[in-house]
Tab-separated table of C-alpha atoms in Angstrom:
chain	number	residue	atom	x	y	z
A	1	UNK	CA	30.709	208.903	90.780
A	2	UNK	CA	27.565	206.801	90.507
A	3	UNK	CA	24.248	208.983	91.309
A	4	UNK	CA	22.683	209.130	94.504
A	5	UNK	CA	20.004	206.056	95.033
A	6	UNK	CA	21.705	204.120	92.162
A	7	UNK	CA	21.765	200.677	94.045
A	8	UNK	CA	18.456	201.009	95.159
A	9	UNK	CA	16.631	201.912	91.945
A	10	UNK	CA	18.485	198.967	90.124
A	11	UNK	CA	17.032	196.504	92.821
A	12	UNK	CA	13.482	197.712	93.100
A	13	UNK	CA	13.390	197.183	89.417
A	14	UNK	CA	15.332	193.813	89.566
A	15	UNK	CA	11.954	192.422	91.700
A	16	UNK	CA	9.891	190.460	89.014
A	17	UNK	CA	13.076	189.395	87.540
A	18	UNK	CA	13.740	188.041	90.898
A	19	UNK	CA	10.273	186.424	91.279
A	20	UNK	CA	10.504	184.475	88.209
A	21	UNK	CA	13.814	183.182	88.976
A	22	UNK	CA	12.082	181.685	92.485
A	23	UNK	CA	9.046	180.440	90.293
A	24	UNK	CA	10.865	179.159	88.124
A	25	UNK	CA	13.847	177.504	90.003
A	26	UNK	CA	12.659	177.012	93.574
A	27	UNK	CA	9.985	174.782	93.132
A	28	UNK	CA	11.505	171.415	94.202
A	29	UNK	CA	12.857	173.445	97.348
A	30	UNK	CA	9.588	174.836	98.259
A	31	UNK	CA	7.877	171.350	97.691
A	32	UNK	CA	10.321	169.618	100.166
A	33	UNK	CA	9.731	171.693	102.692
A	34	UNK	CA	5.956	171.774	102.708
A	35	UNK	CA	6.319	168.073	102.124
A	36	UNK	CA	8.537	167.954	105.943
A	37	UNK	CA	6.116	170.591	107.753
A	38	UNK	CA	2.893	168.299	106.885
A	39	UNK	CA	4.348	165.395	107.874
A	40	UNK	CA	5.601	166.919	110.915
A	41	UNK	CA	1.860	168.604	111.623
A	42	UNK	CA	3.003	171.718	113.559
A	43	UNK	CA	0.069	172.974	116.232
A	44	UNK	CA	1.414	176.426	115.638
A	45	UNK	CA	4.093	178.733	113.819
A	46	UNK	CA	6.341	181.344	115.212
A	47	UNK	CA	8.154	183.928	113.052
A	48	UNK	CA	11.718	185.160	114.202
A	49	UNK	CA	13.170	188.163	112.337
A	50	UNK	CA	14.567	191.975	112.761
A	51	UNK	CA	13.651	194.784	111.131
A	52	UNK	CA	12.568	194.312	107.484
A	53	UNK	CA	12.782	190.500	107.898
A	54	UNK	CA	10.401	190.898	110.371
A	55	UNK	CA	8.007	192.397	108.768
A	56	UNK	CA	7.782	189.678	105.960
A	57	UNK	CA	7.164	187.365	109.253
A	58	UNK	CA	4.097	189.534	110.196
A	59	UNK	CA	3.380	188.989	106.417
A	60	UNK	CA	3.620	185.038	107.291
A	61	UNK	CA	1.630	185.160	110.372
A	62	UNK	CA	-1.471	186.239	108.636
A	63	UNK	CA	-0.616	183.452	106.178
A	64	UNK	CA	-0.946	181.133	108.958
A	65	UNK	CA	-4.045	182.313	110.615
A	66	UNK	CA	-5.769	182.789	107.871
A	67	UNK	CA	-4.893	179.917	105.217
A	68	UNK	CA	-3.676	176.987	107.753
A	69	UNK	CA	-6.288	178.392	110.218
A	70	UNK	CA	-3.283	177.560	112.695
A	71	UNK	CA	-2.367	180.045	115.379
A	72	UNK	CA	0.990	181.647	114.956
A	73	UNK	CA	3.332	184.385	116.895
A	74	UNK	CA	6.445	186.982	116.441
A	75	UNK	CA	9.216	185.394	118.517
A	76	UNK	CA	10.748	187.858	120.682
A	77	UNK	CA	14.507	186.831	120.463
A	78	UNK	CA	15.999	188.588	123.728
A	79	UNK	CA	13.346	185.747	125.660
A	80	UNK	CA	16.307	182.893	124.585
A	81	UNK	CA	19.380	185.037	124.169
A	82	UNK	CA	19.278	187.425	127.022
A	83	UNK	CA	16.556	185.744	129.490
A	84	UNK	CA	18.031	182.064	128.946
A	85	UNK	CA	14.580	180.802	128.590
A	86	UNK	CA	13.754	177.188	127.288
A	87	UNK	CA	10.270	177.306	126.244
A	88	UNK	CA	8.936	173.913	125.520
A	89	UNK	CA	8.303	173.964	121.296
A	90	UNK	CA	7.324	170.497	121.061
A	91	UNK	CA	5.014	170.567	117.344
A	92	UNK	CA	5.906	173.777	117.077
A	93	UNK	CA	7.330	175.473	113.445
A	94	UNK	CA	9.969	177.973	114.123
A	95	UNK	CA	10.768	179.904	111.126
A	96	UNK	CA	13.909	182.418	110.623
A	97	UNK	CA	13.751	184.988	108.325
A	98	UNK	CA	16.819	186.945	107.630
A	99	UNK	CA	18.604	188.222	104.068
A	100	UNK	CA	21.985	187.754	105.461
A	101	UNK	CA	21.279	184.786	107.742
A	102	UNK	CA	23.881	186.303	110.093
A	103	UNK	CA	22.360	187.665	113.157
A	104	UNK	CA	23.360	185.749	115.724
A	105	UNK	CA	20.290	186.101	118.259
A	106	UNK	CA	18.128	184.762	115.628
A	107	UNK	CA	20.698	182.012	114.549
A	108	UNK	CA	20.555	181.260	118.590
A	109	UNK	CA	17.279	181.537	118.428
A	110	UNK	CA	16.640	178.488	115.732
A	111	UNK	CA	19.418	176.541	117.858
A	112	UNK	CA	17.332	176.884	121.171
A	113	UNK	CA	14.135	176.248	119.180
A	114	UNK	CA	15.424	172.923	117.929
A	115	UNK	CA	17.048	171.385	120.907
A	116	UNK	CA	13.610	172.619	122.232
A	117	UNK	CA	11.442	170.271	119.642
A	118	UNK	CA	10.743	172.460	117.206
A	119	UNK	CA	10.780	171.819	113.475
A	120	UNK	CA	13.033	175.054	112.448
A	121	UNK	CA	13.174	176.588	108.914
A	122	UNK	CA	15.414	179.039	107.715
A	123	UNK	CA	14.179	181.589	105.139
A	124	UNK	CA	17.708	183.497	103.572
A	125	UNK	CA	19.200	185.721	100.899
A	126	UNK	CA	22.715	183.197	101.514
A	127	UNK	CA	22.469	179.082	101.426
A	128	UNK	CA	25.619	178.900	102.989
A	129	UNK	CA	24.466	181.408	106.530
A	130	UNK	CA	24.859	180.385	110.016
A	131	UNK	CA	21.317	180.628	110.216
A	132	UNK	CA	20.579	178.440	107.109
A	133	UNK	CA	22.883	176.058	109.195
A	134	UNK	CA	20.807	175.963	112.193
A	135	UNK	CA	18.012	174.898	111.059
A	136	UNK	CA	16.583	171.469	109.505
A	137	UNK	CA	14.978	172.826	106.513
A	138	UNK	CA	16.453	176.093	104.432
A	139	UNK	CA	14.737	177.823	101.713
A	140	UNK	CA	17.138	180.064	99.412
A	141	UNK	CA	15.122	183.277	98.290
A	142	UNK	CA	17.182	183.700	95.133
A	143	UNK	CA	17.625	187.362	95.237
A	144	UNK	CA	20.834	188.068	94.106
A	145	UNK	CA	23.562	189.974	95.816
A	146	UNK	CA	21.638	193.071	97.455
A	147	UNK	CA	23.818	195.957	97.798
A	148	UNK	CA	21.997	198.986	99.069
A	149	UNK	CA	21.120	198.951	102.431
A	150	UNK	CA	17.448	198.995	102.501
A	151	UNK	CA	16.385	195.722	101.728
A	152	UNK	CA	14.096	195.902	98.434
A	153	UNK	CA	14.390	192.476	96.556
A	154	UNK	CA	15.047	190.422	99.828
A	155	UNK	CA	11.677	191.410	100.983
A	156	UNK	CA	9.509	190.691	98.164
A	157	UNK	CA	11.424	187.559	97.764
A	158	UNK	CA	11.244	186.490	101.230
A	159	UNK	CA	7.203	187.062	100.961
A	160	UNK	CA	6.954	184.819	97.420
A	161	UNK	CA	8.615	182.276	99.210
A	162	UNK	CA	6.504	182.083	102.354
A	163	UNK	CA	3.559	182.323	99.956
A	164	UNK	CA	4.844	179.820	98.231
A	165	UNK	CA	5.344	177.140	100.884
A	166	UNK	CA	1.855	178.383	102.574
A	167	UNK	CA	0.193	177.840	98.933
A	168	UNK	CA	1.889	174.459	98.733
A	169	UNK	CA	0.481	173.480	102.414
A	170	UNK	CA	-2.835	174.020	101.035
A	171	UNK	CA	-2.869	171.968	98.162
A	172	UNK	CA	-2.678	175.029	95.959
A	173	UNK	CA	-1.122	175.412	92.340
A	174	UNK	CA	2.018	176.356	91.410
A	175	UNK	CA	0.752	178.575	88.625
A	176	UNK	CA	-0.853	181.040	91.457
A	177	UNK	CA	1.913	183.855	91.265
A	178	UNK	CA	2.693	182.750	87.626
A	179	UNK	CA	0.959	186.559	86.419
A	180	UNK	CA	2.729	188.432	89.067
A	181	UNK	CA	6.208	189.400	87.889
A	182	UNK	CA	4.504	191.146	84.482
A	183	UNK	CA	2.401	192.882	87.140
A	184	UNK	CA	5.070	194.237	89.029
A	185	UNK	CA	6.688	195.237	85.397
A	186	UNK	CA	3.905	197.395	84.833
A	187	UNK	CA	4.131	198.903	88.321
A	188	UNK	CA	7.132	199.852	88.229
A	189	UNK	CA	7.497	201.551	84.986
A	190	UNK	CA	5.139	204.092	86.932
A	191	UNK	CA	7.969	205.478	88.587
A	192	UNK	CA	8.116	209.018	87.193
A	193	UNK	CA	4.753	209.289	88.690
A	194	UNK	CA	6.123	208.458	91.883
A	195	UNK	CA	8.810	210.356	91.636
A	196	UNK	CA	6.933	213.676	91.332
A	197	UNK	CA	4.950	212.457	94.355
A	198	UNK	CA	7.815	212.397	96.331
A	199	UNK	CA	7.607	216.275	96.269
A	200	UNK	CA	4.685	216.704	97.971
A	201	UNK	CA	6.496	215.321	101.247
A	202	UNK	CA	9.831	216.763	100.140
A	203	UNK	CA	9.057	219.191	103.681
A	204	UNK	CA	7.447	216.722	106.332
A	205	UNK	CA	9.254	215.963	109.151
A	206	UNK	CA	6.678	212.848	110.098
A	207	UNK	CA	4.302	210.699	108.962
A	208	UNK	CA	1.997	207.650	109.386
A	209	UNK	CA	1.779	204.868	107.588
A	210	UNK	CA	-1.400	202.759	108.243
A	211	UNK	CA	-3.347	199.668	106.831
A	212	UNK	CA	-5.477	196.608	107.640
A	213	UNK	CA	-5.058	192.209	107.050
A	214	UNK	CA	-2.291	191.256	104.820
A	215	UNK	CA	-1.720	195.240	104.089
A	216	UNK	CA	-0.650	195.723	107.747
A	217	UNK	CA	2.397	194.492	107.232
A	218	UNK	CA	3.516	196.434	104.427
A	219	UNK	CA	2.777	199.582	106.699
A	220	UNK	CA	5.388	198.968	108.722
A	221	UNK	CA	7.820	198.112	105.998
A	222	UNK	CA	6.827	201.415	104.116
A	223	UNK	CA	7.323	203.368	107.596
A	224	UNK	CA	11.048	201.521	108.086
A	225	UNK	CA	11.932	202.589	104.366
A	226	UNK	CA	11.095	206.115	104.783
A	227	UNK	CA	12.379	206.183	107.946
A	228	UNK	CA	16.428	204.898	107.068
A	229	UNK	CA	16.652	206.391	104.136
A	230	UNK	CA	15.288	210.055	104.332
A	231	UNK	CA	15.650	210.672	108.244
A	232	UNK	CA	11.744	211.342	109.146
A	233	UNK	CA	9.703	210.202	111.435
A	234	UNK	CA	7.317	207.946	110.615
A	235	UNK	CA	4.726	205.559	112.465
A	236	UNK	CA	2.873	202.994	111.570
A	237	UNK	CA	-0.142	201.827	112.906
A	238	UNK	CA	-3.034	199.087	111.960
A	239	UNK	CA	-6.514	200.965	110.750
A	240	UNK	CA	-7.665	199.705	113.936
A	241	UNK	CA	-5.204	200.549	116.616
A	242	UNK	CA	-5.055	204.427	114.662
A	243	UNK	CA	-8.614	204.897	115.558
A	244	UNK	CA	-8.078	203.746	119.195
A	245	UNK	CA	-5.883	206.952	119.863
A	246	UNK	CA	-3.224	207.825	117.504
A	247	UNK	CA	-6.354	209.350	115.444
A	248	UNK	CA	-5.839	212.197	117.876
A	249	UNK	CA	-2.248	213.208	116.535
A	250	UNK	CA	-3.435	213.551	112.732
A	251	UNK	CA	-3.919	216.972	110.863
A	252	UNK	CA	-3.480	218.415	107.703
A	253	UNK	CA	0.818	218.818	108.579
A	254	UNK	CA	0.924	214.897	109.572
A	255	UNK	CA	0.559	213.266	105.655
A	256	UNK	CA	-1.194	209.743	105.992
A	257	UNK	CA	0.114	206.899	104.085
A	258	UNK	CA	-2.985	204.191	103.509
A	259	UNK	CA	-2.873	200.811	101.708
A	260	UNK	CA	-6.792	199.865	100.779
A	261	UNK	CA	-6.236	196.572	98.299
A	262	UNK	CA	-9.082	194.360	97.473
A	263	UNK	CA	-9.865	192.382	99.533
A	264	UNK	CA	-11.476	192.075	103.193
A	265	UNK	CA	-8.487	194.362	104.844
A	266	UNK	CA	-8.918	197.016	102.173
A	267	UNK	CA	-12.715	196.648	103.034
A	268	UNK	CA	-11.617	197.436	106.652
A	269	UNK	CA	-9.886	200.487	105.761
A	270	UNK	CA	-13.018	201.795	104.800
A	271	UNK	CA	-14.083	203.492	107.991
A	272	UNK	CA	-10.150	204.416	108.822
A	273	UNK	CA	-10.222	206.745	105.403
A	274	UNK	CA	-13.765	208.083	106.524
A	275	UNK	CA	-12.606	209.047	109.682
A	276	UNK	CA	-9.154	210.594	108.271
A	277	UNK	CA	-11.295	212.095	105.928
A	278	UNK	CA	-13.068	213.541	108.924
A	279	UNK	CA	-10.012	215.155	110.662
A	280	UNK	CA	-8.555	217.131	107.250
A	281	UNK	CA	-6.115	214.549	106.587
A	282	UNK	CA	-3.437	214.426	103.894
A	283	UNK	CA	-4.233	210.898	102.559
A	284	UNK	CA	-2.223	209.255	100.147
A	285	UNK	CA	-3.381	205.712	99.025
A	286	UNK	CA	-1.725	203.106	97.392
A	287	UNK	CA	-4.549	200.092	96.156
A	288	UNK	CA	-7.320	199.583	94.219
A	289	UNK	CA	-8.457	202.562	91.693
A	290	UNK	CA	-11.911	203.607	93.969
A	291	UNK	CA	-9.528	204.334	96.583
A	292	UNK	CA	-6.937	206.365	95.067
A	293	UNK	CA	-9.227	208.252	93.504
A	294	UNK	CA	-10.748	209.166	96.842
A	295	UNK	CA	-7.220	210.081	98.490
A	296	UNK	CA	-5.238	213.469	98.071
A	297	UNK	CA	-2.826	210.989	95.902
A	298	UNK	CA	-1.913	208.027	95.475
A	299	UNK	CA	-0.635	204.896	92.877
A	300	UNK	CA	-3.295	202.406	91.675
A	301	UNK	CA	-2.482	199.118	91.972
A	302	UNK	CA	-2.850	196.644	89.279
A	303	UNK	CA	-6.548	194.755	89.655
A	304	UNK	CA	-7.712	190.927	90.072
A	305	UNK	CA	-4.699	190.420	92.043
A	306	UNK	CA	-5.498	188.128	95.471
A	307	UNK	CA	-5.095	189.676	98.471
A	308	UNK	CA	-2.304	186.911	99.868
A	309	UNK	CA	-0.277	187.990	96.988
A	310	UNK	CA	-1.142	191.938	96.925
A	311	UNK	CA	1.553	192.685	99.710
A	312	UNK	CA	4.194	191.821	97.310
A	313	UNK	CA	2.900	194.228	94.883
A	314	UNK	CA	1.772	197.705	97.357
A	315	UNK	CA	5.355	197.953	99.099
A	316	UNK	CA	6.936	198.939	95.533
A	317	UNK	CA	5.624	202.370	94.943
A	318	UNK	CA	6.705	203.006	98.504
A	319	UNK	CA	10.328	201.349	98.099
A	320	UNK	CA	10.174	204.086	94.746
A	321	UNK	CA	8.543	207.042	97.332
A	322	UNK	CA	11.416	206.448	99.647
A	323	UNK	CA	14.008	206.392	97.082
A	324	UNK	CA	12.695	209.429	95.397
A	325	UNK	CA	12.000	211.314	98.552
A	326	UNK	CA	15.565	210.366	100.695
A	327	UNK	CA	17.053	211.895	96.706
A	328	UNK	CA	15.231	215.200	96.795
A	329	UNK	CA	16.042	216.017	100.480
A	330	UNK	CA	19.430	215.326	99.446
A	331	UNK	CA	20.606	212.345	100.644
A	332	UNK	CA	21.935	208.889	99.431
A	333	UNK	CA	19.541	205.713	100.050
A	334	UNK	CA	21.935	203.450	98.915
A	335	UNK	CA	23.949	204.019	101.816
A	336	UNK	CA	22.249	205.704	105.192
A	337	UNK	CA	24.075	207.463	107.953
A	338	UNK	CA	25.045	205.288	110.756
A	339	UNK	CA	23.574	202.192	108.912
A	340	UNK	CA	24.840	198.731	107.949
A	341	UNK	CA	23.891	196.140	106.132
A	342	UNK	CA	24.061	193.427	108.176
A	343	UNK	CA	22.923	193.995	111.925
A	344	UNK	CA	24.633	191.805	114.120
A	345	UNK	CA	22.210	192.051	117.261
A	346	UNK	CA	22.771	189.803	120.225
């Protein structure tokens, strides 16, 4: 009988293997499509995606805003499949996001999109997917079969590709993630460190995950992968938003989970860990050395790394925490209750 979390520990540490596979094979994909989105000069992106897929959309959107200065927006898919509306997406960019490629809102979500105007782009764990179908362009994230439920691999791969093709828009090299699969190497072999984290919220029953910028985004991924696989609550919030309120709900019982990475969001951050600072919270940080050394505990990221790519990097100690963590409560990550791999959401 193969040992609890099994699946999921082989894929988190399949993730720079994964990376140089896209680096190294994906580049003719990835300069098509940029090639067919600059000719086609969208006025603005939208992101379509559930769950973890969506997340690496949020990941996208700050791409947009902030590198193609474009404005860009989280499609809600119930507007087209339930609501039968028909927005006019002349010049717009509609990208899918989706490691199966199944779900058939978003795949009738790219199909409205198009017949709508809009330039669509499928980003998928499978070539051959209805929603790699529906759309002009496809980009194949070359993760490999993913077994275990909670998406590891797929998400890191589905962020190196929209990197990749937001890089490319830009005029940027292709050598800019060349250093980050060794990075990641070295990250990951810190995962007995982790793993003796884990015990420190072995007993909470909720949490809050919270972060700034680029980092936002792997909040709420962290928060998701904590939340399927060892059956607590947690919430995630940006460092802004969790000082407009949710500050009130924190004490010493309610551990905080902060990402502060170089850059201008971990600058940010800086008055959110003051504050929880302020209130007796339990802060763990995952990010650059000052601020671990600050928090109650935390993993130190790996330095000089740019804060576009540094997303890719902060959600694996907290794929490892919820791996570790779902183990020692006793439970199986690999396989949640009630869960499936593919959601088939109308």
């Amino acid at each position: 009988m193969a040992r609890a979390g099994a699946l999921m520990s082989a894929e988190i540490a399949e993730q720079p293997a994964v990376w140089r596979r896209q680096l190294e094979e994906s580049t003719r994909q990835v300069d098509a499509v940029a090639r067919r989105i600059a000719e086609y000069d969208p006025r603005m992106i939208l992101f379509v995606g559930r769950g973890t897929s969506d997340h690496a959309g949020l990941y996208g959107k700050y791409l947009t805003e902030i590198v193609l200065q474009l404005p860009a927006g989280m499609v809600s898919p119930s507007t087209m499949t339930a609501y039968g509306a028909r927005p006019a997406l002349d010049r717009v960019l509609m990208i899918g996001v989706s490691q199966s490629g199944g779900s058939p809102d978003l795949v009738h979500s790219l199909e409205v999109a198009r017949q709508q105007g809009a330039l669509t782009l499928a980003i998928t764990n499978q070539a051959d997917s209805p929603l790699a179908q529906a759309a002009e362009l496809e980009l194949d994230v070359l993760a490999g079969p993913e077994q275990a439920v909670a998406a590891t691999k797929s998400y890191t791969a589905q962020l190196l590709a929209l990197y990749l093709i937001f890089d490319r828009l830009r005029g940027g090299s292709p050598d800019s993630a060349a250093a980050l699969p060794d990075l990641a190497d070295r990250l990951i072999a810190g995962d007995d460190g982790v793993r003796t984290l884990a015990q420190r919220y072995r007993f909470a029953s909720r949490l809050v995950t919270t972060a700034r910028g680029y980092s936002y985004p792997t909040a709420r991924e962290a928060a998701l992968k904590l939340m399927e696989t060892s059956y607590l609550g947690a919430q995630a919030f940006s460092g802004a938003d969790l000082l407009h309120g949710p500050l009130a709900m924190i004490d010493p019982q309610v551990p905080v989970l902060a990402i502060v990475a170089d850059g201008a969001g971990g600058q940010a951050m800086q008055q959110v860990i003051s504050r929880l600072a302020e209130v007796g919270a339990d802060v763990m940080c995952v990010g650059n050395a000052d601020a671990v050394a600050a928090a109650d505990a935390g993993v130190a990221l790996p330095a000089g790394v740019s804060q576009e790519l540094s997303p890719l990097l902060e959600i694996i100690p907290f794929q490892q925490l919820a791996l570790h963590l779902a183990v020692a409560r006793g439970g199986d990550p690999d396989a949640p209750r009630g869960l499936k791999k593919v959601t088939e959401t109308l």
